[in-house]
């Protein structure tokens, strides 16, 4: 088979990554903002080397990694983030790069991006999920994820060109273009076979069988070597074969002993070196000039399987990525030298279990995860994130042949920090799983501190740093509480749960290390845990009180300086965790009965009990203003409670359980860590950026499920484009004032006070507004120029009849019929007569309140018949008994008595009973009102005087 004489650019293949959750509606109070801490996510990178023009110009290397449903582009020179891609809509299964564009296969399409923006897509003809992609000249070749076929697209027009369906006995896994082979690609399979296809004619050219068909192993990697016709193939059984495609011969064969082949790459700057990566995280280099002799093996290069490996063209630089959420650069100082770690970017390779904001500016978070590491994560700039050092563990791990995780301290279970003295000494204290030692850290120097706080018995499981930053308190699983100085690392005080202090409360300085024999004995003893195990520990803002909680459900309040027990309280259930908001003095206590209790440390009483959880409560956090308490629980729901009212005001579900939450000290972001995610997710507090109407959410209301925040935005100070406003239009709770809160309350009308004052003083107002002079008659126009009244002078051109200008219709028309007296009854009296005598006259009083004062006064004066007067008096009695419109009834009654007093006096037989009934009710209502107002005025006066 003769090689073609036209060269094609080589492509890059990609692996798979986990699926992100489906998109859901945004929550009402918190909106997804951004995810931090992701570098890679089980997907190898795609790398592109750009060589600019000019003799002195240096090439730039860009690395693209996948993180869930989006991707990140890194500058290899400084390992800084350049671009972050938007949500692709599905999991990204493969990545490819050209000079200016990025291609990502996600779901049933391949999406094309330019500078972080989507510019087009390639749709699958049968809507099948797409896998590996290869950019091949002017074509885009895509394998189906199930390995049953291959699709060819035109790169520019995005039109479908060809489709290839493989035989049922051939399941494609990888695709590669052999250099100089025109229109041909090499495809590896699950059965260990290789097939060479012509994508233009859609014909199979040749099949390369597995050397041992009886024990065939799936192909896991295919790469092109610097030599034409020679390729490298990696298999699942760890074997590596270098073959001549043209002749079909095996050039050489190697085998790695620690897992499957996860990556292959030939060095491209001269020396015949092959680098291999294994599924256990090790790297190996092989000298091909000496028959494939192994040069170096870097065991534990990554903590998990290597997912991408590639030499940078023209440089002795090897770049690797792994499922441990890291990208590393390895430099070879000599052609046969051992690769040394040059640069790397990484994050937690196991989900974080404890996260807490550090400092008061809300720009950094301390995170601890199952990978036994403590990391500093920057919210504003990803390049500022780092892992706090635990010593030179990498060299020790390489020397011992183990992973770095085996040498790290146990998993961190509790974190406490205060940055007020961060420039002077250690400012972070951590407790570790099944470890009696609490350790100090110094964030400013990015390292482990020199001091360790060791408990005499039990496990250190609760820690807190005082507000001043000078002391640290450590509680153990046996009820032991000790205070240490953060500057010197010496023990200063101890607290006893029984309240009995043996001798001086400031014991002699004890050594922070035990003898070798004592340590060996302690290691053999089982972990001691009692009902007096300390589950929470905190101190107030002024170092006056120390509060401790135990597993048996007791709270202990100690004097900070004398260590004496001030108060103790027994709850009806066990306490699993406790946190204090130092500004408000509120304790948040997580109890085993699925209840969060808030306790005021000044009064030492329970002020709120928050219920409604459907799973074990995992973590709580206060908002900076102490108005909200956010709680995450095992039912995968994050709830927000309004502390003053004790009501649930916001709740939303996530696809995975949030194990730890923390609120920014500036109140702008909520950070969450989840059980199956290695990143930290930020949620924007919409109350910081817009007006949010909060309302009580009933327990039976459905809680919306929303997707976790994705990675977006830029790492550097460049402008962030394309970010929309957070959240959705909020629920607007329109409050409608009820007519009456309860029946026993006296309710005033909603009209202004001036309305009833005007009604009472209407005569005085009329006298004051009376004109000083009588109005003058306007001068009439000439009789031969009749005018029409108005603002502008207009002539009346209508015809008139008769000498006196009288209309004929006035002479011959119908006259007003005065025989029926119904025309004298106004709307006022009609509405009054239609009301129920035993009712509250609600509709009639609504009509009265709509009348102007002068009209209402006239209507009251127009009540001339005894029947109307009785109805109106009965109306006032009914309204007074209903306790509504109290001041309106008093004003109307005053006018009524002033106008009609003579009629009421002259007709006692009709009005006496009604007036006596009204007088009795009036005395009762007025006395009650005066007593209450007088009591309140007296209380206010007493408080002011003191």
PDB file of C-alpha atoms in Angstrom, residues 495-618:
ATOM      1  CA  UNK A 495     -12.190  23.502  81.031  1.00  0.00           C
ATOM      2  CA  UNK A 496     -13.977  20.800  82.987  1.00  0.00           C
ATOM      3  CA  UNK A 497     -17.547  19.805  82.168  1.00  0.00           C
ATOM      4  CA  UNK A 498     -18.178  19.091  85.857  1.00  0.00           C
ATOM      5  CA  UNK A 499     -17.192  22.624  86.799  1.00  0.00           C
ATOM      6  CA  UNK A 500     -14.485  21.461  89.224  1.00  0.00           C
ATOM      7  CA  UNK A 501     -11.086  22.903  88.436  1.00  0.00           C
ATOM      8  CA  UNK A 502      -8.129  21.027  89.799  1.00  0.00           C
ATOM      9  CA  UNK A 503      -5.608  23.592  91.075  1.00  0.00           C
ATOM     10  CA  UNK A 504      -4.671  26.539  88.941  1.00  0.00           C
ATOM     11  CA  UNK A 505      -6.686  27.080  85.768  1.00  0.00           C
ATOM     12  CA  UNK A 506      -3.407  27.871  84.006  1.00  0.00           C
ATOM     13  CA  UNK A 507      -1.484  24.581  84.215  1.00  0.00           C
ATOM     14  CA  UNK A 508       2.196  24.179  83.656  1.00  0.00           C
ATOM     15  CA  UNK A 509       3.400  24.116  80.106  1.00  0.00           C
ATOM     16  CA  UNK A 510       3.194  20.584  78.871  1.00  0.00           C
ATOM     17  CA  UNK A 511       5.092  19.174  75.948  1.00  0.00           C
ATOM     18  CA  UNK A 512       3.225  19.014  72.664  1.00  0.00           C
ATOM     19  CA  UNK A 513       4.758  15.640  71.799  1.00  0.00           C
ATOM     20  CA  UNK A 514       4.620  12.277  73.478  1.00  0.00           C
ATOM     21  CA  UNK A 515       7.313   9.683  73.788  1.00  0.00           C
ATOM     22  CA  UNK A 516       7.588   7.047  71.144  1.00  0.00           C
ATOM     23  CA  UNK A 517       6.318   4.414  73.560  1.00  0.00           C
ATOM     24  CA  UNK A 518       3.279   6.496  74.517  1.00  0.00           C
ATOM     25  CA  UNK A 519       2.442   7.125  70.879  1.00  0.00           C
ATOM     26  CA  UNK A 520       2.705   3.430  70.066  1.00  0.00           C
ATOM     27  CA  UNK A 521       0.432   2.578  72.987  1.00  0.00           C
ATOM     28  CA  UNK A 522      -2.124   5.223  71.934  1.00  0.00           C
ATOM     29  CA  UNK A 523      -2.133   3.895  68.392  1.00  0.00           C
ATOM     30  CA  UNK A 524      -3.074   0.413  69.595  1.00  0.00           C
ATOM     31  CA  UNK A 525      -5.936   1.647  71.784  1.00  0.00           C
ATOM     32  CA  UNK A 526      -9.402   1.976  70.191  1.00  0.00           C
ATOM     33  CA  UNK A 527     -10.880   5.435  69.685  1.00  0.00           C
ATOM     34  CA  UNK A 528     -12.598   6.615  72.853  1.00  0.00           C
ATOM     35  CA  UNK A 529     -16.034   8.126  72.414  1.00  0.00           C
ATOM     36  CA  UNK A 530     -18.444   8.887  75.217  1.00  0.00           C
ATOM     37  CA  UNK A 531     -21.715  10.715  75.670  1.00  0.00           C
ATOM     38  CA  UNK A 532     -19.632  13.674  76.845  1.00  0.00           C
ATOM     39  CA  UNK A 533     -17.973  13.916  73.440  1.00  0.00           C
ATOM     40  CA  UNK A 534     -17.579  17.551  72.439  1.00  0.00           C
ATOM     41  CA  UNK A 535     -19.538  18.149  69.232  1.00  0.00           C
ATOM     42  CA  UNK A 536     -19.316  21.945  69.120  1.00  0.00           C
ATOM     43  CA  UNK A 537     -17.076  24.634  70.582  1.00  0.00           C
ATOM     44  CA  UNK A 538     -17.184  28.418  70.259  1.00  0.00           C
ATOM     45  CA  UNK A 539     -16.316  31.679  72.019  1.00  0.00           C
ATOM     46  CA  UNK A 540     -18.000  35.069  71.852  1.00  0.00           C
ATOM     47  CA  UNK A 541     -16.653  38.244  70.227  1.00  0.00           C
ATOM     48  CA  UNK A 542     -15.316  39.725  73.497  1.00  0.00           C
ATOM     49  CA  UNK A 543     -13.703  36.583  74.945  1.00  0.00           C
ATOM     50  CA  UNK A 544     -16.079  36.444  77.879  1.00  0.00           C
ATOM     51  CA  UNK A 545     -17.894  33.152  77.355  1.00  0.00           C
ATOM     52  CA  UNK A 546     -16.933  29.741  76.010  1.00  0.00           C
ATOM     53  CA  UNK A 547     -19.795  27.479  74.909  1.00  0.00           C
ATOM     54  CA  UNK A 548     -19.468  23.727  74.423  1.00  0.00           C
ATOM     55  CA  UNK A 549     -22.027  21.148  73.290  1.00  0.00           C
ATOM     56  CA  UNK A 550     -21.887  17.415  73.886  1.00  0.00           C
ATOM     57  CA  UNK A 551     -23.309  14.327  72.264  1.00  0.00           C
ATOM     58  CA  UNK A 552     -25.696  13.737  75.171  1.00  0.00           C
ATOM     59  CA  UNK A 553     -27.473  17.030  74.361  1.00  0.00           C
ATOM     60  CA  UNK A 554     -25.968  19.319  77.001  1.00  0.00           C
ATOM     61  CA  UNK A 555     -24.785  22.897  76.622  1.00  0.00           C
ATOM     62  CA  UNK A 556     -22.044  24.247  78.886  1.00  0.00           C
ATOM     63  CA  UNK A 557     -21.289  27.949  79.365  1.00  0.00           C
ATOM     64  CA  UNK A 558     -17.827  28.720  80.819  1.00  0.00           C
ATOM     65  CA  UNK A 559     -16.188  31.937  81.923  1.00  0.00           C
ATOM     66  CA  UNK A 560     -13.383  32.540  79.434  1.00  0.00           C
ATOM     67  CA  UNK A 561     -10.871  33.860  81.987  1.00  0.00           C
ATOM     68  CA  UNK A 562     -11.599  31.823  85.141  1.00  0.00           C
ATOM     69  CA  UNK A 563     -12.744  28.663  83.276  1.00  0.00           C
ATOM     70  CA  UNK A 564     -15.570  28.265  85.791  1.00  0.00           C
ATOM     71  CA  UNK A 565     -18.843  26.695  84.678  1.00  0.00           C
ATOM     72  CA  UNK A 566     -21.455  29.458  84.565  1.00  0.00           C
ATOM     73  CA  UNK A 567     -24.494  27.610  83.306  1.00  0.00           C
ATOM     74  CA  UNK A 568     -25.519  24.305  81.801  1.00  0.00           C
ATOM     75  CA  UNK A 569     -28.649  23.290  79.923  1.00  0.00           C
ATOM     76  CA  UNK A 570     -30.020  19.896  78.928  1.00  0.00           C
ATOM     77  CA  UNK A 571     -31.828  19.472  75.620  1.00  0.00           C
ATOM     78  CA  UNK A 572     -34.211  16.645  74.847  1.00  0.00           C
ATOM     79  CA  UNK A 573     -32.040  15.298  72.015  1.00  0.00           C
ATOM     80  CA  UNK A 574     -28.419  14.846  71.017  1.00  0.00           C
ATOM     81  CA  UNK A 575     -26.415  17.723  69.550  1.00  0.00           C
ATOM     82  CA  UNK A 576     -24.341  16.933  66.465  1.00  0.00           C
ATOM     83  CA  UNK A 577     -22.959  20.347  65.573  1.00  0.00           C
ATOM     84  CA  UNK A 578     -22.937  23.967  66.701  1.00  0.00           C
ATOM     85  CA  UNK A 579     -21.959  27.345  65.253  1.00  0.00           C
ATOM     86  CA  UNK A 580     -22.005  30.883  66.645  1.00  0.00           C
ATOM     87  CA  UNK A 581     -22.662  34.212  64.987  1.00  0.00           C
ATOM     88  CA  UNK A 582     -20.465  36.487  67.093  1.00  0.00           C
ATOM     89  CA  UNK A 583     -22.156  39.711  66.000  1.00  0.00           C
ATOM     90  CA  UNK A 584     -25.630  38.707  67.181  1.00  0.00           C
ATOM     91  CA  UNK A 585     -24.705  36.220  69.887  1.00  0.00           C
ATOM     92  CA  UNK A 586     -26.941  33.517  68.383  1.00  0.00           C
ATOM     93  CA  UNK A 587     -26.028  29.853  68.572  1.00  0.00           C
ATOM     94  CA  UNK A 588     -27.177  27.509  65.821  1.00  0.00           C
ATOM     95  CA  UNK A 589     -27.509  23.970  67.172  1.00  0.00           C
ATOM     96  CA  UNK A 590     -28.126  20.943  64.955  1.00  0.00           C
ATOM     97  CA  UNK A 591     -30.085  18.277  66.821  1.00  0.00           C
ATOM     98  CA  UNK A 592     -30.756  14.639  66.060  1.00  0.00           C
ATOM     99  CA  UNK A 593     -34.531  15.161  66.054  1.00  0.00           C
ATOM    100  CA  UNK A 594     -34.270  16.979  62.688  1.00  0.00           C
ATOM    101  CA  UNK A 595     -34.540  20.383  64.330  1.00  0.00           C
ATOM    102  CA  UNK A 596     -32.285  23.423  64.349  1.00  0.00           C
ATOM    103  CA  UNK A 597     -32.476  25.398  67.578  1.00  0.00           C
ATOM    104  CA  UNK A 598     -31.279  28.966  68.003  1.00  0.00           C
ATOM    105  CA  UNK A 599     -30.057  29.992  71.447  1.00  0.00           C
ATOM    106  CA  UNK A 600     -29.171  33.467  72.691  1.00  0.00           C
ATOM    107  CA  UNK A 601     -25.908  33.221  74.653  1.00  0.00           C
ATOM    108  CA  UNK A 602     -26.838  36.265  76.759  1.00  0.00           C
ATOM    109  CA  UNK A 603     -30.149  34.909  78.099  1.00  0.00           C
ATOM    110  CA  UNK A 604     -29.143  31.254  77.437  1.00  0.00           C
ATOM    111  CA  UNK A 605     -32.631  30.470  76.196  1.00  0.00           C
ATOM    112  CA  UNK A 606     -33.994  28.922  73.029  1.00  0.00           C
ATOM    113  CA  UNK A 607     -35.363  31.720  70.863  1.00  0.00           C
ATOM    114  CA  UNK A 608     -36.281  29.749  67.709  1.00  0.00           C
ATOM    115  CA  UNK A 609     -36.913  26.153  66.695  1.00  0.00           C
ATOM    116  CA  UNK A 610     -36.721  25.504  62.965  1.00  0.00           C
ATOM    117  CA  UNK A 611     -38.338  22.325  61.670  1.00  0.00           C
ATOM    118  CA  UNK A 612     -39.597  20.799  58.436  1.00  0.00           C
ATOM    119  CA  UNK A 613     -36.497  18.818  57.401  1.00  0.00           C
ATOM    120  CA  UNK A 614     -36.929  15.427  55.740  1.00  0.00           C
ATOM    121  CA  UNK A 615     -33.389  14.195  56.231  1.00  0.00           C
ATOM    122  CA  UNK A 616     -30.442  14.500  58.598  1.00  0.00           C
ATOM    123  CA  UNK A 617     -29.193  18.075  58.915  1.00  0.00           C
ATOM    124  CA  UNK A 618     -25.630  18.433  57.632  1.00  0.00           C
TER     125      UNK A 618
END
